[in-house]
C-alpha cells in the first residue's frame, strides 16, 4: 500500500448565546418597568462589548397597567442581533404583578354623652384603574367598631376598621382608625 494525504475541513460553527429577559415586578395599576436582559454562553473569556454585537434585543409582555395580579411572560426577541461568532436564542422572563394597597379609614364622627353610637362609615383611598369598592371583587366585609358605649364618659375614642378576612384579587388592605368624639 501507498498512502496519500488528503486534507479535510473543520467546520467551526457559531456558538450560541442565550439572551434572557430578567424577571421584574410591579404593583397592580402601575406601568410596566423597563425590562433588561442578561447574556450567557460567552466563549474564550469574551464579553458583550468584545464580540462585535450589532442590534438590540427586545423584551415585551402582554401585561398592561390594568392587568390583574399574577405572573406574565416577558418574551425576548433576538432577531435583530448578529455577531460574527455567535447565534442567539431568547429566553423568557417573568413579570410579577403584586397587589396594591388600599387604605380603609374609619370616618370621624361624634355623638352626645348617653346616646347610642351612630353608624360608622369608612372612606377608601388608593384605588387604581378607575376601581371602586363596588367593582374590586371584595370577599368578606369590613367592620367598624369602638370600645365606647352609651355609658362611656365624654372624650375621644378610636373607631377601628377590621379588615381581617377581607380579600380582593388586586388589593391588600390597611386599616386607619377614625375618632368618635
PDB file of C-alpha atoms in Angstrom:
ATOM      1  CA  UNK A   1       0.000   0.000   0.000  1.00  0.00           C
ATOM      2  CA  UNK A   2       0.958   3.531  -0.642  1.00  0.00           C
ATOM      3  CA  UNK A   3      -0.592   6.346   1.383  1.00  0.00           C
ATOM      4  CA  UNK A   4      -1.669   9.719   0.130  1.00  0.00           C
ATOM      5  CA  UNK A   5      -2.823  12.531   2.397  1.00  0.00           C
ATOM      6  CA  UNK A   6      -5.938  14.500   1.670  1.00  0.00           C
ATOM      7  CA  UNK A   7      -6.983  17.484   3.700  1.00  0.00           C
ATOM      8  CA  UNK A   8     -10.339  17.567   5.419  1.00  0.00           C
ATOM      9  CA  UNK A   9     -12.345  20.553   6.569  1.00  0.00           C
ATOM     10  CA  UNK A  10     -13.037  21.592  10.127  1.00  0.00           C
ATOM     11  CA  UNK A  11     -16.279  23.495  10.157  1.00  0.00           C
ATOM     12  CA  UNK A  12     -16.371  25.963  13.074  1.00  0.00           C
ATOM     13  CA  UNK A  13     -19.989  26.892  13.700  1.00  0.00           C
ATOM     14  CA  UNK A  14     -21.262  29.822  15.694  1.00  0.00           C
ATOM     15  CA  UNK A  15     -21.587  29.331  19.423  1.00  0.00           C
ATOM     16  CA  UNK A  16     -24.978  30.005  20.989  1.00  0.00           C
ATOM     17  CA  UNK A  17     -25.546  32.957  23.280  1.00  0.00           C
ATOM     18  CA  UNK A  18     -28.692  32.912  25.398  1.00  0.00           C
ATOM     19  CA  UNK A  19     -30.393  36.260  25.859  1.00  0.00           C
ATOM     20  CA  UNK A  20     -32.734  36.127  28.844  1.00  0.00           C
ATOM     21  CA  UNK A  21     -35.218  38.804  29.821  1.00  0.00           C
ATOM     22  CA  UNK A  22     -34.684  39.439  33.524  1.00  0.00           C
ATOM     23  CA  UNK A  23     -37.600  38.881  35.868  1.00  0.00           C
ATOM     24  CA  UNK A  24     -39.352  42.043  37.040  1.00  0.00           C
ATOM     25  CA  UNK A  25     -42.186  43.032  39.338  1.00  0.00           C
ATOM     26  CA  UNK A  26     -44.556  45.906  39.921  1.00  0.00           C
ATOM     27  CA  UNK A  27     -47.776  46.750  41.742  1.00  0.00           C
ATOM     28  CA  UNK A  28     -51.235  46.412  40.233  1.00  0.00           C
ATOM     29  CA  UNK A  29     -52.109  49.630  38.422  1.00  0.00           C
ATOM     30  CA  UNK A  30     -48.511  50.764  37.883  1.00  0.00           C
ATOM     31  CA  UNK A  31     -46.989  50.932  34.419  1.00  0.00           C
ATOM     32  CA  UNK A  32     -44.614  48.172  33.407  1.00  0.00           C
ATOM     33  CA  UNK A  33     -40.999  48.812  34.392  1.00  0.00           C
ATOM     34  CA  UNK A  34     -38.195  48.983  31.858  1.00  0.00           C
ATOM     35  CA  UNK A  35     -37.064  45.463  31.055  1.00  0.00           C
ATOM     36  CA  UNK A  36     -33.446  44.361  30.859  1.00  0.00           C
ATOM     37  CA  UNK A  37     -31.659  41.269  29.568  1.00  0.00           C
ATOM     38  CA  UNK A  38     -28.741  39.076  30.596  1.00  0.00           C
ATOM     39  CA  UNK A  39     -26.439  37.263  28.159  1.00  0.00           C
ATOM     40  CA  UNK A  40     -24.884  33.875  28.886  1.00  0.00           C
ATOM     41  CA  UNK A  41     -22.747  31.396  26.925  1.00  0.00           C
ATOM     42  CA  UNK A  42     -19.708  33.505  26.008  1.00  0.00           C
ATOM     43  CA  UNK A  43     -16.614  31.616  24.797  1.00  0.00           C
ATOM     44  CA  UNK A  44     -12.893  32.393  25.159  1.00  0.00           C
ATOM     45  CA  UNK A  45     -13.428  34.889  28.001  1.00  0.00           C
ATOM     46  CA  UNK A  46     -15.287  37.208  25.655  1.00  0.00           C
ATOM     47  CA  UNK A  47     -17.782  39.734  26.922  1.00  0.00           C
ATOM     48  CA  UNK A  48     -20.691  41.544  25.342  1.00  0.00           C
ATOM     49  CA  UNK A  49     -18.575  44.541  24.348  1.00  0.00           C
ATOM     50  CA  UNK A  50     -15.900  42.384  22.641  1.00  0.00           C
ATOM     51  CA  UNK A  51     -17.974  40.213  20.285  1.00  0.00           C
ATOM     52  CA  UNK A  52     -18.888  42.837  17.699  1.00  0.00           C
ATOM     53  CA  UNK A  53     -22.579  42.746  18.556  1.00  0.00           C
ATOM     54  CA  UNK A  54     -24.975  44.645  16.347  1.00  0.00           C
ATOM     55  CA  UNK A  55     -28.650  45.174  17.008  1.00  0.00           C
ATOM     56  CA  UNK A  56     -30.622  45.183  20.220  1.00  0.00           C
ATOM     57  CA  UNK A  57     -32.797  42.518  21.821  1.00  0.00           C
ATOM     58  CA  UNK A  58     -36.396  43.260  22.703  1.00  0.00           C
ATOM     59  CA  UNK A  59     -38.342  42.406  25.847  1.00  0.00           C
ATOM     60  CA  UNK A  60     -42.116  42.700  25.885  1.00  0.00           C
ATOM     61  CA  UNK A  61     -45.137  41.489  27.803  1.00  0.00           C
ATOM     62  CA  UNK A  62     -48.858  41.374  27.185  1.00  0.00           C
ATOM     63  CA  UNK A  63     -49.469  42.779  30.694  1.00  0.00           C
ATOM     64  CA  UNK A  64     -50.713  46.360  30.893  1.00  0.00           C
ATOM     65  CA  UNK A  65     -51.331  48.653  33.854  1.00  0.00           C
ATOM     66  CA  UNK A  66     -54.862  47.256  34.044  1.00  0.00           C
ATOM     67  CA  UNK A  67     -53.748  43.607  34.153  1.00  0.00           C
ATOM     68  CA  UNK A  68     -54.734  41.750  37.315  1.00  0.00           C
ATOM     69  CA  UNK A  69     -52.342  40.435  39.923  1.00  0.00           C
ATOM     70  CA  UNK A  70     -50.424  37.403  38.660  1.00  0.00           C
ATOM     71  CA  UNK A  71     -47.441  36.315  36.565  1.00  0.00           C
ATOM     72  CA  UNK A  72     -46.953  37.248  32.920  1.00  0.00           C
ATOM     73  CA  UNK A  73     -44.288  36.192  30.422  1.00  0.00           C
ATOM     74  CA  UNK A  74     -41.663  38.700  29.335  1.00  0.00           C
ATOM     75  CA  UNK A  75     -40.801  37.494  25.849  1.00  0.00           C
ATOM     76  CA  UNK A  76     -37.330  38.029  24.444  1.00  0.00           C
ATOM     77  CA  UNK A  77     -36.793  38.903  20.786  1.00  0.00           C
ATOM     78  CA  UNK A  78     -33.336  38.265  19.302  1.00  0.00           C
ATOM     79  CA  UNK A  79     -33.972  38.530  15.550  1.00  0.00           C
ATOM     80  CA  UNK A  80     -32.213  41.918  15.326  1.00  0.00           C
ATOM     81  CA  UNK A  81     -28.979  40.585  16.890  1.00  0.00           C
ATOM     82  CA  UNK A  82     -25.904  39.482  15.000  1.00  0.00           C
ATOM     83  CA  UNK A  83     -22.259  38.752  15.805  1.00  0.00           C
ATOM     84  CA  UNK A  84     -19.533  37.018  13.808  1.00  0.00           C
ATOM     85  CA  UNK A  85     -19.052  34.059  16.149  1.00  0.00           C
ATOM     86  CA  UNK A  86     -22.431  33.768  17.865  1.00  0.00           C
ATOM     87  CA  UNK A  87     -26.023  32.899  17.157  1.00  0.00           C
ATOM     88  CA  UNK A  88     -28.706  33.961  19.625  1.00  0.00           C
ATOM     89  CA  UNK A  89     -31.642  32.333  21.338  1.00  0.00           C
ATOM     90  CA  UNK A  90     -34.129  34.123  23.531  1.00  0.00           C
ATOM     91  CA  UNK A  91     -35.266  33.006  26.959  1.00  0.00           C
ATOM     92  CA  UNK A  92     -38.375  34.453  28.590  1.00  0.00           C
ATOM     93  CA  UNK A  93     -38.510  36.133  31.967  1.00  0.00           C
ATOM     94  CA  UNK A  94     -41.490  36.681  34.248  1.00  0.00           C
ATOM     95  CA  UNK A  95     -43.288  39.878  35.220  1.00  0.00           C
ATOM     96  CA  UNK A  96     -44.962  39.523  38.599  1.00  0.00           C
ATOM     97  CA  UNK A  97     -47.806  41.920  39.369  1.00  0.00           C
ATOM     98  CA  UNK A  98     -48.338  42.270  43.124  1.00  0.00           C
ATOM     99  CA  UNK A  99     -51.355  43.598  44.978  1.00  0.00           C
ATOM    100  CA  UNK A 100     -51.638  47.350  45.523  1.00  0.00           C
ATOM    101  CA  UNK A 101     -52.507  48.690  48.976  1.00  0.00           C
ATOM    102  CA  UNK A 102     -55.954  50.109  49.635  1.00  0.00           C
ATOM    103  CA  UNK A 103     -56.395  52.192  52.798  1.00  0.00           C
ATOM    104  CA  UNK A 104     -59.631  51.808  54.740  1.00  0.00           C
ATOM    105  CA  UNK A 105     -60.143  54.808  57.058  1.00  0.00           C
ATOM    106  CA  UNK A 106     -62.936  54.997  59.581  1.00  0.00           C
ATOM    107  CA  UNK A 107     -64.597  58.393  59.196  1.00  0.00           C
ATOM    108  CA  UNK A 108     -64.551  60.608  62.262  1.00  0.00           C
ATOM    109  CA  UNK A 109     -67.923  61.185  63.903  1.00  0.00           C
ATOM    110  CA  UNK A 110     -69.398  62.428  67.154  1.00  0.00           C
ATOM    111  CA  UNK A 111     -72.362  61.924  69.476  1.00  0.00           C
ATOM    112  CA  UNK A 112     -73.728  63.263  72.743  1.00  0.00           C
ATOM    113  CA  UNK A 113     -72.906  61.533  76.054  1.00  0.00           C
ATOM    114  CA  UNK A 114     -75.588  58.945  76.896  1.00  0.00           C
ATOM    115  CA  UNK A 115     -76.704  58.339  73.299  1.00  0.00           C
ATOM    116  CA  UNK A 116     -76.049  55.207  71.270  1.00  0.00           C
ATOM    117  CA  UNK A 117     -73.167  55.182  68.846  1.00  0.00           C
ATOM    118  CA  UNK A 118     -74.057  56.285  65.305  1.00  0.00           C
ATOM    119  CA  UNK A 119     -73.488  54.029  62.338  1.00  0.00           C
ATOM    120  CA  UNK A 120     -69.855  54.164  61.360  1.00  0.00           C
ATOM    121  CA  UNK A 121     -68.684  54.574  57.772  1.00  0.00           C
ATOM    122  CA  UNK A 122     -65.337  54.295  56.056  1.00  0.00           C
ATOM    123  CA  UNK A 123     -63.569  56.031  53.229  1.00  0.00           C
ATOM    124  CA  UNK A 124     -61.171  54.304  50.861  1.00  0.00           C
ATOM    125  CA  UNK A 125     -58.046  55.577  49.172  1.00  0.00           C
ATOM    126  CA  UNK A 126     -55.524  54.009  46.842  1.00  0.00           C
ATOM    127  CA  UNK A 127     -57.841  52.741  44.120  1.00  0.00           C
ATOM    128  CA  UNK A 128     -56.238  52.227  40.721  1.00  0.00           C
ATOM    129  CA  UNK A 129     -57.564  51.905  37.183  1.00  0.00           C
ATOM    130  CA  UNK A 130     -60.904  53.569  37.969  1.00  0.00           C
ATOM    131  CA  UNK A 131     -61.673  50.855  40.521  1.00  0.00           C
ATOM    132  CA  UNK A 132     -64.074  51.482  43.378  1.00  0.00           C
ATOM    133  CA  UNK A 133     -65.283  49.491  46.365  1.00  0.00           C
ATOM    134  CA  UNK A 134     -68.130  48.076  44.282  1.00  0.00           C
ATOM    135  CA  UNK A 135     -66.041  46.564  41.482  1.00  0.00           C
ATOM    136  CA  UNK A 136     -62.899  45.154  43.115  1.00  0.00           C
ATOM    137  CA  UNK A 137     -64.314  41.701  43.783  1.00  0.00           C
ATOM    138  CA  UNK A 138     -64.429  42.169  47.522  1.00  0.00           C
ATOM    139  CA  UNK A 139     -64.872  38.990  49.530  1.00  0.00           C
ATOM    140  CA  UNK A 140     -65.704  39.340  53.211  1.00  0.00           C
ATOM    141  CA  UNK A 141     -66.781  42.529  54.884  1.00  0.00           C
ATOM    142  CA  UNK A 142     -65.043  45.398  56.582  1.00  0.00           C
ATOM    143  CA  UNK A 143     -66.411  46.129  60.029  1.00  0.00           C
ATOM    144  CA  UNK A 144     -66.004  49.290  62.090  1.00  0.00           C
ATOM    145  CA  UNK A 145     -66.116  49.278  65.873  1.00  0.00           C
ATOM    146  CA  UNK A 146     -65.246  51.231  69.003  1.00  0.00           C
ATOM    147  CA  UNK A 147     -64.956  50.477  72.692  1.00  0.00           C
ATOM    148  CA  UNK A 148     -67.223  53.448  73.503  1.00  0.00           C
ATOM    149  CA  UNK A 149     -70.666  52.551  74.824  1.00  0.00           C
ATOM    150  CA  UNK A 150     -73.728  54.548  75.887  1.00  0.00           C
ATOM    151  CA  UNK A 151     -72.197  54.950  79.339  1.00  0.00           C
ATOM    152  CA  UNK A 152     -68.712  55.967  78.181  1.00  0.00           C
ATOM    153  CA  UNK A 153     -67.502  59.311  79.506  1.00  0.00           C
ATOM    154  CA  UNK A 154     -67.142  62.290  77.200  1.00  0.00           C
ATOM    155  CA  UNK A 155     -63.864  62.046  75.299  1.00  0.00           C
ATOM    156  CA  UNK A 156     -62.269  60.719  72.148  1.00  0.00           C
ATOM    157  CA  UNK A 157     -62.402  57.012  71.286  1.00  0.00           C
ATOM    158  CA  UNK A 158     -60.835  55.222  68.325  1.00  0.00           C
ATOM    159  CA  UNK A 159     -63.046  53.784  65.617  1.00  0.00           C
ATOM    160  CA  UNK A 160     -61.185  50.752  64.301  1.00  0.00           C
ATOM    161  CA  UNK A 161     -61.679  49.179  60.862  1.00  0.00           C
ATOM    162  CA  UNK A 162     -61.327  45.392  60.863  1.00  0.00           C
ATOM    163  CA  UNK A 163     -60.032  44.046  57.546  1.00  0.00           C
ATOM    164  CA  UNK A 164     -59.023  40.528  58.595  1.00  0.00           C
ATOM    165  CA  UNK A 165     -60.532  38.011  56.209  1.00  0.00           C
ATOM    166  CA  UNK A 166     -61.300  40.671  53.594  1.00  0.00           C
ATOM    167  CA  UNK A 167     -59.911  39.656  50.212  1.00  0.00           C
ATOM    168  CA  UNK A 168     -59.674  41.305  46.813  1.00  0.00           C
ATOM    169  CA  UNK A 169     -57.825  39.933  43.798  1.00  0.00           C
ATOM    170  CA  UNK A 170     -55.788  43.106  43.252  1.00  0.00           C
ATOM    171  CA  UNK A 171     -55.601  44.788  46.675  1.00  0.00           C
ATOM    172  CA  UNK A 172     -54.213  44.367  50.167  1.00  0.00           C
ATOM    173  CA  UNK A 173     -55.922  46.367  52.896  1.00  0.00           C
ATOM    174  CA  UNK A 174     -54.508  48.623  55.543  1.00  0.00           C
ATOM    175  CA  UNK A 175     -56.712  49.984  58.336  1.00  0.00           C
ATOM    176  CA  UNK A 176     -56.615  53.592  59.553  1.00  0.00           C
ATOM    177  CA  UNK A 177     -58.504  54.446  62.714  1.00  0.00           C
ATOM    178  CA  UNK A 178     -61.021  57.248  62.909  1.00  0.00           C
ATOM    179  CA  UNK A 179     -62.287  59.049  66.031  1.00  0.00           C
ATOM    180  CA  UNK A 180     -65.557  59.067  67.886  1.00  0.00           C
ATOM    181  CA  UNK A 181     -65.926  62.195  69.941  1.00  0.00           C
TER     182      UNK A 181
END
